[in-house]
Coordinates of C-alpha atoms in Angstrom, one line a residue:
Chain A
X1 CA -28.2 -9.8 12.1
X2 CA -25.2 -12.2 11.6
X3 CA -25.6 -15.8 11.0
X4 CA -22.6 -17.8 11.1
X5 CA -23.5 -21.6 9.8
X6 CA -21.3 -24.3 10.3
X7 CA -18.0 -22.9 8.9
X8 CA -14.7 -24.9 8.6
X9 CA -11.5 -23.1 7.7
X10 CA -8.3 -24.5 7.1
X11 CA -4.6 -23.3 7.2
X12 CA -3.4 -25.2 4.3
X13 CA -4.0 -28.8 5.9
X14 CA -4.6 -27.5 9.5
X15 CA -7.8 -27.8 10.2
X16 CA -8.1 -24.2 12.0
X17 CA -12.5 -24.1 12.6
X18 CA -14.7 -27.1 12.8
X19 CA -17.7 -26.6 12.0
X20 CA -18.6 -23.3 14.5
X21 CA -22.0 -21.7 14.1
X22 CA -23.2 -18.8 16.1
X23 CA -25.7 -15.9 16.0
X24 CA -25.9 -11.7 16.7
X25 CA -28.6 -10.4 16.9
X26 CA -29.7 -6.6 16.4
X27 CA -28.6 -4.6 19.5
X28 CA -26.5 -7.2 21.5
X29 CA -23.1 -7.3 22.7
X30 CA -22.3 -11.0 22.1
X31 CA -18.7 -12.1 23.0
X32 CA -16.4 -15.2 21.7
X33 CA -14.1 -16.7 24.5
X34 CA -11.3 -18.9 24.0
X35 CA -7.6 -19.2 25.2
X36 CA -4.9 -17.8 22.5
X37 CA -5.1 -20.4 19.7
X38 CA -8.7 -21.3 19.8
X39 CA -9.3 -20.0 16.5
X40 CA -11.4 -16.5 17.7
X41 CA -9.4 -14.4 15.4
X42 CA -9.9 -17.0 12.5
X43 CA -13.1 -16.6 12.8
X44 CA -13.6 -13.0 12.4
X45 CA -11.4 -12.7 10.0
X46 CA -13.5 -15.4 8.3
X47 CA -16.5 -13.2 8.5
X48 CA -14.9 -10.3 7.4
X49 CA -14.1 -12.0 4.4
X50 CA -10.0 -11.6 4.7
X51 CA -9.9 -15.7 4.8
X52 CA -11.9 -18.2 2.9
X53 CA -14.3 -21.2 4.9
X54 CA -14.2 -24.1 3.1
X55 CA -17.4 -25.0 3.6
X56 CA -20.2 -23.7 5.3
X57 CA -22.2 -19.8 5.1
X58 CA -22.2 -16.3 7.0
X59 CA -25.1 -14.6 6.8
X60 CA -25.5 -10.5 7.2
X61 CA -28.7 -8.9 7.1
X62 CA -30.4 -11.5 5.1
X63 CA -27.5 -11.7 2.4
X64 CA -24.6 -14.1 2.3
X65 CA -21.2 -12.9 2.2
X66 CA -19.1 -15.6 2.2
X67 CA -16.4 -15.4 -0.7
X68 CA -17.4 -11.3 -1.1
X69 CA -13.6 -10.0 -0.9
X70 CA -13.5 -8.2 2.0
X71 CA -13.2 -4.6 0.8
X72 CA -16.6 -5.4 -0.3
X73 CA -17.7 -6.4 3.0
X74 CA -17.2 -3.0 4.8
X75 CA -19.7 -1.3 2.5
X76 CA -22.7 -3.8 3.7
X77 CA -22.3 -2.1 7.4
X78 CA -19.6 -4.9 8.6
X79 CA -16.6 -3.4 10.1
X80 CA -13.7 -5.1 12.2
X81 CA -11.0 -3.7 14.8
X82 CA -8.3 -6.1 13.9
X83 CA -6.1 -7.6 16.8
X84 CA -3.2 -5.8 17.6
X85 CA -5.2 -2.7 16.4
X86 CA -3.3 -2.2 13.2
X87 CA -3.1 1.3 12.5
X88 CA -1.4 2.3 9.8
X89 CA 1.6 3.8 11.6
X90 CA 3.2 6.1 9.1
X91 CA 0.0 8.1 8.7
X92 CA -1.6 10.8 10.3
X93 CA -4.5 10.2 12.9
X94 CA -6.7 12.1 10.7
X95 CA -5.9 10.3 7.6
X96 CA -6.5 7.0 9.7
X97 CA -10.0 8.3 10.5
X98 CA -10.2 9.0 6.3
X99 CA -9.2 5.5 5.7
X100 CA -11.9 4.1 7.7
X101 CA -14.1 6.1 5.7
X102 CA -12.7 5.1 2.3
X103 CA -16.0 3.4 1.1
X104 CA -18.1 6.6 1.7
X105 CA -18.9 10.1 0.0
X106 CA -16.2 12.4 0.8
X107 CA -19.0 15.3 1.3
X108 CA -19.9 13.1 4.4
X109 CA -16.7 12.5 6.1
X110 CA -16.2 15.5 8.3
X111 CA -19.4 15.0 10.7
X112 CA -18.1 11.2 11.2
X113 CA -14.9 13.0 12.0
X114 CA -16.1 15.1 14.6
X115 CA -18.1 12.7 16.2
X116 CA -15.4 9.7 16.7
X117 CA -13.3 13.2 18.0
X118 CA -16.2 14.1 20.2
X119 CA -15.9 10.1 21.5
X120 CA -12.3 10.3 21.6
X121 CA -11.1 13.9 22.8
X122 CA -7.2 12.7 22.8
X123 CA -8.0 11.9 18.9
X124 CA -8.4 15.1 18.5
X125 CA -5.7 16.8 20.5
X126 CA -3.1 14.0 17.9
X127 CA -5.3 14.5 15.5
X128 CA -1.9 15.6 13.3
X129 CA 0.5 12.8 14.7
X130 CA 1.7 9.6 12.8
X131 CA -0.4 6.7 14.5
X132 CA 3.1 5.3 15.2
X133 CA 3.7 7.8 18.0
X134 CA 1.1 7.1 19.5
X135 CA 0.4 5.2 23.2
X136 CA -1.1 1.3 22.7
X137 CA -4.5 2.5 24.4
X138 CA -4.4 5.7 21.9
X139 CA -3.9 3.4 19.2
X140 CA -7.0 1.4 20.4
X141 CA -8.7 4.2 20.3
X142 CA -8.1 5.4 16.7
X143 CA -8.5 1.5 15.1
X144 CA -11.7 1.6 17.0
X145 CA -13.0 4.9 15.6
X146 CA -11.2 4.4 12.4
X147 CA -13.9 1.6 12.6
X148 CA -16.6 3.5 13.2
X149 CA -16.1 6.2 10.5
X150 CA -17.9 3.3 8.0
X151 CA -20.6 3.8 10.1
X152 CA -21.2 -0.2 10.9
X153 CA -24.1 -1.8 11.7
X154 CA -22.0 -4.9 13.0
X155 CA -18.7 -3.5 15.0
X156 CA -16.4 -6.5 15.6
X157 CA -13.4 -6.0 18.1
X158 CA -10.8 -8.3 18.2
X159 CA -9.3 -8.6 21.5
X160 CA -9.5 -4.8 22.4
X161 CA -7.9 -5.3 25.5
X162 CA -4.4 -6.7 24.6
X163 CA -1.7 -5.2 26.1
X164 CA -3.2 -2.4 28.2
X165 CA -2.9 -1.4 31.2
X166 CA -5.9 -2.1 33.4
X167 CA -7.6 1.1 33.7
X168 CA -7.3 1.6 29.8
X169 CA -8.9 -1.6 29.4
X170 CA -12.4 -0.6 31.6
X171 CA -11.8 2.8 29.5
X172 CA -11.8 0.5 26.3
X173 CA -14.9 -1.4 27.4
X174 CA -16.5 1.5 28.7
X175 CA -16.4 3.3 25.6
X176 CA -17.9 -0.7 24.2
X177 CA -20.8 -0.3 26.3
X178 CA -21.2 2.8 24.8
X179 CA -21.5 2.7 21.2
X180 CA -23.7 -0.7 22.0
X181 CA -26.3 1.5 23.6
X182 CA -26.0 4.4 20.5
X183 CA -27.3 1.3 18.5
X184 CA -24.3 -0.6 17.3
X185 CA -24.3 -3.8 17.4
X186 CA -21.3 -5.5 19.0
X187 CA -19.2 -8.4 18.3
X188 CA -16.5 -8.8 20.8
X189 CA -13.2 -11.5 20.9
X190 CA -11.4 -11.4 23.6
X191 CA -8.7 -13.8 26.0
X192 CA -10.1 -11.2 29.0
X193 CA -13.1 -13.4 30.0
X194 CA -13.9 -11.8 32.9
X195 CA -14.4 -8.1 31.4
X196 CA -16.2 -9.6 28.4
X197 CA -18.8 -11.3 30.1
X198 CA -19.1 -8.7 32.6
X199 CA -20.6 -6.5 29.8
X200 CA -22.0 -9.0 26.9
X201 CA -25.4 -10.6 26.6
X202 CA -24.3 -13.7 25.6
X203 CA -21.5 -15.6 25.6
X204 CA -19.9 -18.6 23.2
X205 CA -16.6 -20.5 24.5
X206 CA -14.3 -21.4 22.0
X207 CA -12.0 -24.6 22.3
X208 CA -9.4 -25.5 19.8
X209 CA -11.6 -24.7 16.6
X210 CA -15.1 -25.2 18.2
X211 CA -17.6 -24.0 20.3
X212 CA -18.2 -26.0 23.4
X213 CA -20.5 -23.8 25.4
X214 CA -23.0 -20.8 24.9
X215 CA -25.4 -19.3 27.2
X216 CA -26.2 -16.0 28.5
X217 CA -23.4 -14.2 29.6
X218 CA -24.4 -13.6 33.2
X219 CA -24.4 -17.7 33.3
X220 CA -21.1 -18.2 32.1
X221 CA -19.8 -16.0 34.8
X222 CA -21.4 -18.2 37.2
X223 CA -20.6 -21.9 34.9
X224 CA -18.3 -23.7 37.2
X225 CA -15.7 -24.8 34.2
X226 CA -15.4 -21.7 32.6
X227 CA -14.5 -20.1 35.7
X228 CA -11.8 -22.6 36.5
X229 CA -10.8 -22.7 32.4
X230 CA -11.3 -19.0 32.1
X231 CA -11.8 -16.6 35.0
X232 CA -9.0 -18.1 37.0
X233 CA -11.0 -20.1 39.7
Chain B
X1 CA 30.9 28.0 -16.1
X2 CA 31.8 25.1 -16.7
X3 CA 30.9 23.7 -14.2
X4 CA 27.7 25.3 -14.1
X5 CA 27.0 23.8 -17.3
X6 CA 28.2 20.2 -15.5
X7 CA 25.8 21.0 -12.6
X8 CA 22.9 21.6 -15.5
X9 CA 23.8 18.3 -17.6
X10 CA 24.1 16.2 -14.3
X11 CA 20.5 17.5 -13.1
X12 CA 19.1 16.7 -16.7
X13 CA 20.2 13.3 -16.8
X14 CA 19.4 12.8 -12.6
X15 CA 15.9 13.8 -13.0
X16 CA 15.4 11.2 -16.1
X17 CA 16.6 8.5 -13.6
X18 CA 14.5 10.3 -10.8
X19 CA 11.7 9.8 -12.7
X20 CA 12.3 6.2 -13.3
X21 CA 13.9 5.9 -9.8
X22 CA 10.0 6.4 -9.0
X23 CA 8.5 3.7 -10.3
X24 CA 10.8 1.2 -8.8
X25 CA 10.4 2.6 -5.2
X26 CA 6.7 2.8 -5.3
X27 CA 6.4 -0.5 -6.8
X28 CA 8.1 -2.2 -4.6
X29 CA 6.5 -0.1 -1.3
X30 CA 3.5 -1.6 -2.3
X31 CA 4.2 -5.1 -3.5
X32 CA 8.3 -5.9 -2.1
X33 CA 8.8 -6.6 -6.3
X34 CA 12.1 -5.3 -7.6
X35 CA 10.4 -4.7 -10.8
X36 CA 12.7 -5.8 -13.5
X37 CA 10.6 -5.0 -16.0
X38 CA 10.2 -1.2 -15.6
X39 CA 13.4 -0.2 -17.8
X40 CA 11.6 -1.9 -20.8
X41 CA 8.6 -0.7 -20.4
X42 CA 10.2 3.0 -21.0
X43 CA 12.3 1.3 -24.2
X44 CA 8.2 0.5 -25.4
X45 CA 7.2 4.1 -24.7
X46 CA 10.3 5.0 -27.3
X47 CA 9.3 3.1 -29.8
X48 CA 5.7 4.2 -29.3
X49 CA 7.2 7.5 -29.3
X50 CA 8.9 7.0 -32.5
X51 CA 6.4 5.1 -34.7
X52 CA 3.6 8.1 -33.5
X53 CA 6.2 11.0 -34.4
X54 CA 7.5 9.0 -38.0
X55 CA 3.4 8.7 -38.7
X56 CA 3.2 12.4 -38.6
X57 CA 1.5 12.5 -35.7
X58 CA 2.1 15.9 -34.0
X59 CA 4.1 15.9 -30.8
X60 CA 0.9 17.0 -28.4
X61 CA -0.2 13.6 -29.4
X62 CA 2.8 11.6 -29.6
X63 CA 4.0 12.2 -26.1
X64 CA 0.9 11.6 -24.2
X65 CA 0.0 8.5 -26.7
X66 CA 3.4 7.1 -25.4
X67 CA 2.7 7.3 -21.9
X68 CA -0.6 5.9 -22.1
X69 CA 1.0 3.4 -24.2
X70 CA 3.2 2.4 -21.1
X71 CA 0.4 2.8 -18.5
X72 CA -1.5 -0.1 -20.5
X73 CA 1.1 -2.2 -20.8
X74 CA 2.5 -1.6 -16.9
X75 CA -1.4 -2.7 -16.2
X76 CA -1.7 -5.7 -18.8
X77 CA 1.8 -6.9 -17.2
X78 CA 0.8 -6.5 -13.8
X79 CA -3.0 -8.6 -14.6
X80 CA -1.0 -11.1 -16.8
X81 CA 1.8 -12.3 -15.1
X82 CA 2.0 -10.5 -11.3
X83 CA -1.8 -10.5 -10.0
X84 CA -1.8 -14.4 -10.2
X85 CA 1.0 -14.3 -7.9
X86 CA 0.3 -12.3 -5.3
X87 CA 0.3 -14.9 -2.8
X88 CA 3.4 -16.6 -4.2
X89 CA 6.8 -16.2 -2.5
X90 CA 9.0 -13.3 -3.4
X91 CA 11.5 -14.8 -5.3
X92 CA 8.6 -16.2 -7.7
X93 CA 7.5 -12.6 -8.3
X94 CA 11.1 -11.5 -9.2
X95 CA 11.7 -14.2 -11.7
X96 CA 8.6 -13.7 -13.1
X97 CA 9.1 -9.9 -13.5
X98 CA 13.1 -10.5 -15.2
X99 CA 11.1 -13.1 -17.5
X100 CA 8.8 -10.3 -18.4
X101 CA 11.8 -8.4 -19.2
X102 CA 13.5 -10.8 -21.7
X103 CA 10.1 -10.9 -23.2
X104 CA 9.4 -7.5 -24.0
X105 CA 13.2 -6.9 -25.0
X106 CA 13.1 -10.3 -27.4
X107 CA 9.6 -8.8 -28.6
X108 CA 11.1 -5.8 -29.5
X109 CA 14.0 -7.2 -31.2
X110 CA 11.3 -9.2 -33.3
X111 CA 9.5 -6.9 -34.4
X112 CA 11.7 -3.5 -34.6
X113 CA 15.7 -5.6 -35.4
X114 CA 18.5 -5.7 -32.9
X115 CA 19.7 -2.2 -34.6
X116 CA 19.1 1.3 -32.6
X117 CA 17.2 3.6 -34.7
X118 CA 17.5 7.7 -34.5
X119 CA 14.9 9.5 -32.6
X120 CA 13.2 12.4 -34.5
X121 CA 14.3 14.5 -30.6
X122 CA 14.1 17.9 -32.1
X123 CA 10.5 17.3 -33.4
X124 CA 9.6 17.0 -29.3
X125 CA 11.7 19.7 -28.1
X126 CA 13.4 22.5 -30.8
X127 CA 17.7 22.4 -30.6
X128 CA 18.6 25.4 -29.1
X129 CA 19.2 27.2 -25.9
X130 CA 18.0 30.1 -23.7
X131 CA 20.4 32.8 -22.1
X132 CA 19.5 33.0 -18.3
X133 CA 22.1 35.0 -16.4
X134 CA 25.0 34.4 -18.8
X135 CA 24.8 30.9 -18.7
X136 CA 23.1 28.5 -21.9
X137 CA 21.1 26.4 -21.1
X138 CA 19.3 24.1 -23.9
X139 CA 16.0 23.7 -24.4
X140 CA 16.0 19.7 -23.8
X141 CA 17.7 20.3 -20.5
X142 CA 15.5 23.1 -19.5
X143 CA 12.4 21.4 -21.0
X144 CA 13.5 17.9 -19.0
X145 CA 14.3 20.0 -15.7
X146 CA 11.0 21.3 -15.3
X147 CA 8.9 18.4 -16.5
X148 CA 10.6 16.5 -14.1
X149 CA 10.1 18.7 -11.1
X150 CA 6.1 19.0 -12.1
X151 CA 6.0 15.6 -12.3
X152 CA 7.2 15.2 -9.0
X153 CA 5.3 17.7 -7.2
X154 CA 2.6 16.2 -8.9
X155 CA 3.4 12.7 -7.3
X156 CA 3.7 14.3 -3.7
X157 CA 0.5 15.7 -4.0
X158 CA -1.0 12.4 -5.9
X159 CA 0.6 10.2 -2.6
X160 CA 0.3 12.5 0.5
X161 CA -3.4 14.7 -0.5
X162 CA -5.7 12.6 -2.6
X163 CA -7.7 9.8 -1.6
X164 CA -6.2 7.0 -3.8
X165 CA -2.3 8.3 -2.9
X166 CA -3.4 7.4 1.0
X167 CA -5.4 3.9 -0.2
X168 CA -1.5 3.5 -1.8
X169 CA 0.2 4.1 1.5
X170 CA -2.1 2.0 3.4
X171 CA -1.6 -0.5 1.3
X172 CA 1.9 -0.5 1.5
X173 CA 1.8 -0.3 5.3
X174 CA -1.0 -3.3 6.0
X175 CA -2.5 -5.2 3.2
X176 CA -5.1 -6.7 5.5
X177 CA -6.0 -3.8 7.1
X178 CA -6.4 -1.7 4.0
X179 CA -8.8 -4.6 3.0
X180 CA -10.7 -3.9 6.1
X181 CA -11.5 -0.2 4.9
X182 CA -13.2 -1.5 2.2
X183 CA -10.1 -0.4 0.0
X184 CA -9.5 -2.9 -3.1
X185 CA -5.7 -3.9 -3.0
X186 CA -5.8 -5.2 -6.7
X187 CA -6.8 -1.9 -8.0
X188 CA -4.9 0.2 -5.6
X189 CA -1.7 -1.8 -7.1
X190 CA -2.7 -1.4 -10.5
X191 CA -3.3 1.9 -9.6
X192 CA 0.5 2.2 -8.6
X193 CA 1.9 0.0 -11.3
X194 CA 0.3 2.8 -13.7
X195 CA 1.5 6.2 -12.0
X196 CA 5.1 4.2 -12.0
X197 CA 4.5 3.9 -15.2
X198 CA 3.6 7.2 -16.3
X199 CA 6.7 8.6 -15.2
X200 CA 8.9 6.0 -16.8
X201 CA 6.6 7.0 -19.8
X202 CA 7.5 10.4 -19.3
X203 CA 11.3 9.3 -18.3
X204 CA 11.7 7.7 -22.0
X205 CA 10.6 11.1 -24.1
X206 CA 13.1 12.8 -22.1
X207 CA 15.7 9.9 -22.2
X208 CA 15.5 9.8 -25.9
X209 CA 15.6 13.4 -26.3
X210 CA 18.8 13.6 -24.8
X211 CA 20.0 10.1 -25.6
X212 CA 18.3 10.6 -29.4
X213 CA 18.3 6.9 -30.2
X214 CA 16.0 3.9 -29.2
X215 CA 17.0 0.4 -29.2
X216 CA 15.5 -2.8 -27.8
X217 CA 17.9 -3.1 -25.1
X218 CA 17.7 1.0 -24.2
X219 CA 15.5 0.1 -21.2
X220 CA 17.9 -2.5 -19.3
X221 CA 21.0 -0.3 -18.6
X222 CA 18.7 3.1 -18.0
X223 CA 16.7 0.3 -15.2
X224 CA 19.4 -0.6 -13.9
X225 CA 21.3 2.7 -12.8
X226 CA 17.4 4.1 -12.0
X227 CA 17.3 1.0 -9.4
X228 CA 20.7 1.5 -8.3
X229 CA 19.1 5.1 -7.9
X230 CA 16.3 4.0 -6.1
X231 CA 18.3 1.8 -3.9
X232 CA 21.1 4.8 -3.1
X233 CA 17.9 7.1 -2.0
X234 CA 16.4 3.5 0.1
X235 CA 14.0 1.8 -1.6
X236 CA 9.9 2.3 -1.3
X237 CA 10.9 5.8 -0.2
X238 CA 9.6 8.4 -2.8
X239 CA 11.7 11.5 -1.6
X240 CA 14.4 9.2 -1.5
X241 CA 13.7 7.8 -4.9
X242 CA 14.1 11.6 -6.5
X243 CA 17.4 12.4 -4.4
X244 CA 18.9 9.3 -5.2
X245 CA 18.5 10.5 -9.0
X246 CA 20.2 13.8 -8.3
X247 CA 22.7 11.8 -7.0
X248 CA 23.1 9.2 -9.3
X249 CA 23.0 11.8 -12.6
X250 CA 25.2 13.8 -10.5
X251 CA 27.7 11.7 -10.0
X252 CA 27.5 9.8 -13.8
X253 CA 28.6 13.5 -15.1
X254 CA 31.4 14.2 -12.3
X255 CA 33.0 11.3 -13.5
X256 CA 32.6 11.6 -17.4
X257 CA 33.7 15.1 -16.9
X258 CA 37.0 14.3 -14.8
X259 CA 37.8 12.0 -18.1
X260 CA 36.5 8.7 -16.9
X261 CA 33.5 8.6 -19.5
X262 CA 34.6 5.0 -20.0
X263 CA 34.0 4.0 -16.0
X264 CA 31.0 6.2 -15.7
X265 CA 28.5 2.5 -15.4
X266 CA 31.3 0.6 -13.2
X267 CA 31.5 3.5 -10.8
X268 CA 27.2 4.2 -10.7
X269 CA 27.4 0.0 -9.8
X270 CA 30.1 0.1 -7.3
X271 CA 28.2 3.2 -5.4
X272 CA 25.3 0.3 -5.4
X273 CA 27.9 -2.4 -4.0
X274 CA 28.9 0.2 -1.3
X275 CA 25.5 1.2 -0.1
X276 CA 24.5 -2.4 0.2
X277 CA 27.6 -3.1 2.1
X278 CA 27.1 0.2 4.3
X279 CA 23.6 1.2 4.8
X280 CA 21.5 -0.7 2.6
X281 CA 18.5 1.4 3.9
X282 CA 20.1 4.2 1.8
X283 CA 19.5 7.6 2.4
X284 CA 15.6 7.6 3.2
X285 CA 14.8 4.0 3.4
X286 CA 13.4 2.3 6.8
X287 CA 14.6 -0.6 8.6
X288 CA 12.0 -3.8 8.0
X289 CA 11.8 -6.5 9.6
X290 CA 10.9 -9.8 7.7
X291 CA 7.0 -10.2 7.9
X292 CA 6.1 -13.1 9.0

């Protein structure tokens, strides 16, 4: 489904990816690992179009869409959960849940609506709040529905579990496991090793702009240096 | 009764800079550009204005020729010489936009002279006035009132109801993550440049109907006292942007009519000097932090 194929992307002369290439395919939950820095962020935000590669392709569905801006890239069935969530703070949950909806017919807006409500009951009960009054796992909640109202093929979260409080976080990837098995397929970031191998299929570590290791998911749990890089021991 | 004619004049002349106030506000929500160019864009809808009326043209087609006139242009500037920069430092974008300024003002001097010329403003809206509970009120301040206050109701519906008003406010809350919606941040700026604009082009009908003159340099004061506006009712807020008018047209006829017609400009710029020094968030502006 996505085809990532030996990108580099700079920061001005920093030389931020080197040369990563990875693969999703249809129906898997495949998860990116790295300590803060390692460039996991860069890269989805690479694939979503919002910064350029220098060299290299991504490939979605059969089509590539590198240097397609990335209000384009939504439409093709691509969506991202940004880190640090990024709701728009000064607007209404519901008119959160409209802007994740922006690239669709108006006419089919209100069953998405009530289905991310249906996922999310506390949406609902806010459903008339500024997103700024709203708890850090709330928010979470709304950029990742807000995600889901393009109706994605490809859902990439990045670092859904920042800043939450435990039991929010096996909410968080509760509700992952979820929308995996309703069909979605998952692309997950996260510093939280542990909880994103614990529910991934496959696994890629990330090291200072490349990817050093990937293997099934289950293995890297059990890979003695990414437990004592990653999983504390 | 006098000073309900006071009360009348100030509103007339607040809601031109209201309108004006408007474009600054929303312009820079979006983009952080203090929009120097904005007064002379309503100076271009004037002379549109003028040339359209002097051709015969009948004022149903004047008007709304004017303001298209000034959304095209507010567009053609912002493609020309602010979409290249939109990765630029602020200070580029400023410069750019005061250089725009100079340009359309020299432009205009070019091709129309240095010298003011009269506007036809009884040809737009008839001299006279209407008889509502005792008081006169003319028809240019009556006909500028209400304008005005549709235009503005219009913009709150445009901003908080329709689905381009919210791509604005994304926008102007997280570039990046409006991009991730799938909504188009060039167009949704163009888009605002050119409802800015409208007003302003609406602003300079009404400006010259009570001010009946147009000049090159008409734009540059009227921009200034609508930022100074715009900065009194704190900056990229659009309720604040309309009060600060009010208060700014307000104020402008207090003085001239306490007999200080001659410090009416120094005291509208030292109300800006004291809200920078006080709260420079002005009445409805937020606090923001520097992005980084």
């Amino acid at each position: 489904m996505l085809k990532v194929n030996d990108i580099n992307v700079y920061y001005g002369s920093i030389h931020a990816i080197k040369g990563v290439s990875f693969e999703v395919e249809k129906g898997e939950i495949v998860t990116l690992i790295g300590a803060n820095g390692a460039g996991k962020s860069t890269i989805l935000n690479t694939v979503s179009g919002l910064l350029p590669a220098k060299s290299g392709t991504v490939s979605f569905m059969g089509k590539t869409i590198n240097g397609i801006a990335a209000h384009k890239v939504v439409g093709m069935g691509l969506a991202q959960v940004p880190e640090g969530r990024r709701v728009f703070l000064n607007m209404t949950v519901q008119e959160n849940l409209e802007m994740g909806a922006y690239t669709r017919k108006s006419a089919e807006i209100d069953d998405s609506i009530a289905d991310v409500y249906e996922r999310f009951p506390r949406l609902k009960e806010r459903r008339k709040q500024v997103a700024g009054t709203l708890s850090g796992g709330e928010q979470q909640m709304l950029a990742m529905g807000r995600a889901l109202m393009s109706k994605p093929e490809l859902l990439m979260l990045d670092e859904p579990s920042m800043g939450l409080a435990p039991i929010l976080v096996e909410q968080i990837f509760d509700i992952i496991k979820e929308l995996n098995k309703a069909g979605t397929t998952i692309l997950l970031v996260e510093q939280n090793a542990q909880m994103a191998l614990s529910i991934a299929d496959r696994g890629y570590v990330l090291e200072t702009g490349k990817i050093v290791t990937s293997a099934k998911a289950s293995d890297l749990l059990n890979d003695d240096s990414v437990k004592k890089a990653y999983l504390g021991g | 009764m006098l000073f309900f004619s006071q009360l009348i004049n100030g509103l007339q002349l607040g809601s031109i800079y209201a309108l004006v106030a408007l474009g600054y506000s929303m312009v820079y929500g979006i983009i952080l550009l203090l929009n120097f160019a904005h007064g002379d864009i309503i100076m271009v809808g004037g002379y549109i204005a003028l040339l359209a009326i002097t051709a015969g043209l009948p004022t149903y087609i004047a008007v709304p020729l004017s303001i298209i006139g000034c959304i095209l242009l507010a567009c053609i500037i912002d493609k020309v010489a602010y979409s290249p920069l939109r990765k630029a430092p602020r200070i580029s974008l400023l410069i750019t936009a005061i250089g725009v300024s100079l340009l359309l003002q020299n432009l205009a001097q070019l091709i129309f002279s240095a010298k003011s010329q009269p506007f036809p403003s009884s040809v737009v809206i008839p001299k006279g006035s209407v008889n509502i509970g005792g008081f006169a009120i003319s028809y240019t301040a009556l006909v500028t009132l209400v304008v005005a206050v549709v235009s503005m109701l219009l913009l709150t519906w445009l901003v908080q109801k329709s689905k381009m008003g919210k791509a604005m406010r994304a926008v102007s809350e997280d570039m990046g993550a409006a991009q991730l919606m799938g909504i188009s941040v060039n167009s949704t700026i163009s888009f605002t440049f050119a409802v800015g604009s409208a007003l302003a082009g609406i602003g300079a009908i009404l400006y010259c109907c009570r001010y009946p003159q147009v000049s090159p340099t008409m734009g540059s004061l009227l921009g200034l006292k609508a930022f100074v506006a715009a900065v009194l009712g704190g900056i990229g807020s659009i309720p604040g942007a309309m009060l600060g008018g009010f208060a700014i047209g307000l104020c402008e006829v207090l003085v001239t009519s306490l007999g200080g017609s001659a410090w009416t400009d120094a005291v509208v710029f030292a109300i800006l000097i004291v809200v920078l020094l006080i709260k420079p968030t002005g009445f409805m502006g937020k606090a923001m932090s520097e992005k980084v």
